[in-house]
XYZ file of C-alpha atoms in Angstrom:
199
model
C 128.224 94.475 92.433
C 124.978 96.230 92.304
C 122.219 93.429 92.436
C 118.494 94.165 90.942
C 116.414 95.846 93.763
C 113.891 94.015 95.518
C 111.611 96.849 96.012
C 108.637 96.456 98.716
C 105.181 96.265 97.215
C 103.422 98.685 100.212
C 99.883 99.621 100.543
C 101.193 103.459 100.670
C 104.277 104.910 99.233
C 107.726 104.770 101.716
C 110.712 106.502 101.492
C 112.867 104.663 99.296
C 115.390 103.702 101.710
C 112.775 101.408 103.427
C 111.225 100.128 100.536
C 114.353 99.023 98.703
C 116.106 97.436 102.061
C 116.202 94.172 102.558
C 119.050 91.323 103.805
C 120.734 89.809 101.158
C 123.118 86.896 101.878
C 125.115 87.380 98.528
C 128.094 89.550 100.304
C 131.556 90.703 98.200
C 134.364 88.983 100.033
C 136.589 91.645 97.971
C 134.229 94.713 99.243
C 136.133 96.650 102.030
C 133.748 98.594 104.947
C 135.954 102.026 105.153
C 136.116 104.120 108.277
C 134.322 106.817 107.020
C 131.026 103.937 106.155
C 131.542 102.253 109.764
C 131.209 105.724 111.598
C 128.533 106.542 109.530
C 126.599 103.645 110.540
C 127.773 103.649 114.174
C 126.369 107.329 113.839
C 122.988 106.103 112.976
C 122.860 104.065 115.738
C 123.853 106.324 118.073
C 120.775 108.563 117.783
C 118.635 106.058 118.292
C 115.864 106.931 120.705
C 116.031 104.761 123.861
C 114.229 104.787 127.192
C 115.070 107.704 129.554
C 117.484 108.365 126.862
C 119.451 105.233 128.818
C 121.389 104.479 125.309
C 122.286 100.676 126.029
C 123.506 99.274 122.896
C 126.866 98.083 122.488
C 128.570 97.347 119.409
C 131.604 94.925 118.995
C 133.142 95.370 115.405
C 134.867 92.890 113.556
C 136.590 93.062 110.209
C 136.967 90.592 107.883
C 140.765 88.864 108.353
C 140.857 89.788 111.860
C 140.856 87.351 114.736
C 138.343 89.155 116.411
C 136.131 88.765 113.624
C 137.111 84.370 113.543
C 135.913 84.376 116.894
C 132.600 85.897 116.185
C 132.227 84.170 112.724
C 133.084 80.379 114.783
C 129.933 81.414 117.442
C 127.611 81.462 114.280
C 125.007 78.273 113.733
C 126.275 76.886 110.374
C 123.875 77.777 108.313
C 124.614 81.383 108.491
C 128.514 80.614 108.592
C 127.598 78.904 105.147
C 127.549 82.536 103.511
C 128.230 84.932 106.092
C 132.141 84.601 105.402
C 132.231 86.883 102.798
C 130.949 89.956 104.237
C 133.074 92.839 105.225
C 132.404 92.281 108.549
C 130.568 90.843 111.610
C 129.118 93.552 113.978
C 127.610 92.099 117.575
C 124.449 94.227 119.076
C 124.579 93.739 122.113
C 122.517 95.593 124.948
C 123.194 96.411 128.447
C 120.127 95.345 130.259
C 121.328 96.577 134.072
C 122.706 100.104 134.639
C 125.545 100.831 136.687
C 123.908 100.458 139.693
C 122.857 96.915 138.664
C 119.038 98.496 138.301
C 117.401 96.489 135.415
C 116.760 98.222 132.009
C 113.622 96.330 131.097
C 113.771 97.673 127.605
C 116.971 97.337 126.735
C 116.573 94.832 124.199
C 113.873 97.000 122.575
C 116.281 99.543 122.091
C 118.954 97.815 121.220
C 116.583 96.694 118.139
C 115.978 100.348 117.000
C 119.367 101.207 117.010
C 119.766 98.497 114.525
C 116.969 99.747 112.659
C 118.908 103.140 112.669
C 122.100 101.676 111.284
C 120.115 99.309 108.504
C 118.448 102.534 107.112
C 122.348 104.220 107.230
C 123.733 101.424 105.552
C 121.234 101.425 102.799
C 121.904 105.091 102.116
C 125.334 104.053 101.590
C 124.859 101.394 99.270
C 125.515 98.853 101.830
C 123.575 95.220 102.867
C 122.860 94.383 106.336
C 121.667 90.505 107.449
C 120.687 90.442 111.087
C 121.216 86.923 112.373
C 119.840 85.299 115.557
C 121.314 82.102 114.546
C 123.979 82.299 116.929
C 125.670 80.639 120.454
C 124.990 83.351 122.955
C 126.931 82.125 125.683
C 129.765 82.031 123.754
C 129.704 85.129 122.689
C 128.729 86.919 126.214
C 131.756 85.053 127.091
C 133.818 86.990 125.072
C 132.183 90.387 125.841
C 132.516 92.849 128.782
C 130.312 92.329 131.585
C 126.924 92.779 131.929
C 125.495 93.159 128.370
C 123.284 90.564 126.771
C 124.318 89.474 122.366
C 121.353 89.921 120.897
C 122.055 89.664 117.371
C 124.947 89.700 114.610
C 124.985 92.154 111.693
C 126.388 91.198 108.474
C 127.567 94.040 106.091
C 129.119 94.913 103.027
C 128.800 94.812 99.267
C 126.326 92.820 97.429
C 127.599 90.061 94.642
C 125.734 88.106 92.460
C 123.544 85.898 93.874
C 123.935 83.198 91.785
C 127.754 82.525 93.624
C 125.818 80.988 96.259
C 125.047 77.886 97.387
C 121.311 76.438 96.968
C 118.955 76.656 98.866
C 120.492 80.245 99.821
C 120.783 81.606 95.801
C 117.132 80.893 95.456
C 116.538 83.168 98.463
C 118.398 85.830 96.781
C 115.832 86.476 93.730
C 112.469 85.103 95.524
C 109.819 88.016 96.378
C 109.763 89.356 99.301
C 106.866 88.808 101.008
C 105.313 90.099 104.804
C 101.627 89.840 106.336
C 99.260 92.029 105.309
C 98.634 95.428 107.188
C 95.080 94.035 108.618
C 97.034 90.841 110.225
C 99.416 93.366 112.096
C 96.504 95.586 113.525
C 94.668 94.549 117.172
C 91.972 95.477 118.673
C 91.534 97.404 121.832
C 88.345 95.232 123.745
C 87.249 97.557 126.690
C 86.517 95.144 129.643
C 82.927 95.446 131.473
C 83.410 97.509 134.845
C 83.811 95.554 137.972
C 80.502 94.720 139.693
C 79.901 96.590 142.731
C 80.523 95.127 145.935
């Protein structure tokens, strides 16, 4: 079901892809993610920029149905398990934050986050929702991940369905305005410090 967009209200126009995303917690539980829409979005991420082109995010996918996917959907905080059922499926982002060698990737995490981005703008162009949860356990998730990379977050995607199947306080969520700080609260400035008195 196609829900009324919640269109940004920006101080200069943006592409409509960013303006019109945002993380709905309304999912279809009968919307299917096909192969074609998962390698799409795996695409997205893939091409990512990263740091010395290093490319360390990982991606465990889940469908719904699957026992992978009860394992990842059991590690969320309840509140998100509330809703988060009835998505298509649960996608971990995880990043590998020591190469190989064991050299830390101090921006791993960073990049890891745009590759997210990536996929969130891909899954918009295909007329999917994404909702990027934190509210997770961590360790038991890393326990059920290869070695050394680091859960950072858990997509949910699929369809959208009327938001008025949910639960309060979530179906009030659903149809409030979206709302961010101003572009004057995000902006710093740069304070040059005096020169070091001479010796």
């Amino acid at each position: 079901m196609d829900t009324p967009p919640k269109t940004a209200v920006t101080a200069a126009p943006l592409h409509p892809l960013l303006a019109e995303r945002w993380s709905p917690r309304s999912f279809d539980s009968r919307h299917e993610l096909t192969d074609v829409q998962l390698t799409a979005l795996l695409e997205a991420a893939r091409w990512a920029p990263s740091a010395s082109n290093t490319q360390p995010w990982r991606f465990a996918v889940t469908r719904r149905g699957s026992t992978a996917h009860a394992t990842v959907f059991d590690a969320l905080a309840p509140g998100n398990r509330a809703w988060a059922h009835a998505a298509s499926a649960l996608i971990v982002a995880a990043a590998e934050t020591a190469g190989p060698d064991g050299a830390d990737r101090p921006w791993a995490i960073y990049d890891t986050g745009q590759a997210v981005a990536h996929l969130s703008v891909q899954a918009q162009h295909e007329g999917l929702a994404v909702h990027q949860m934190g509210g997770f356990d961590r360790d038991r998730l890393a326990a059920v991940l290869p070695p050394r990379v680091t859960p950072v977050a858990v997509l949910a995607i699929g369809g959208r369905d009327d938001p008025a199947r949910l639960a309060e306080p979530f179906a009030g969520r659903e149809v409030a305005a979206r709302e961010r700080l101003p572009l004057e609260a995000l902006q710093l400035a740069v304070e040059p410090r005096p020169a070091a008195a001479a010796a």
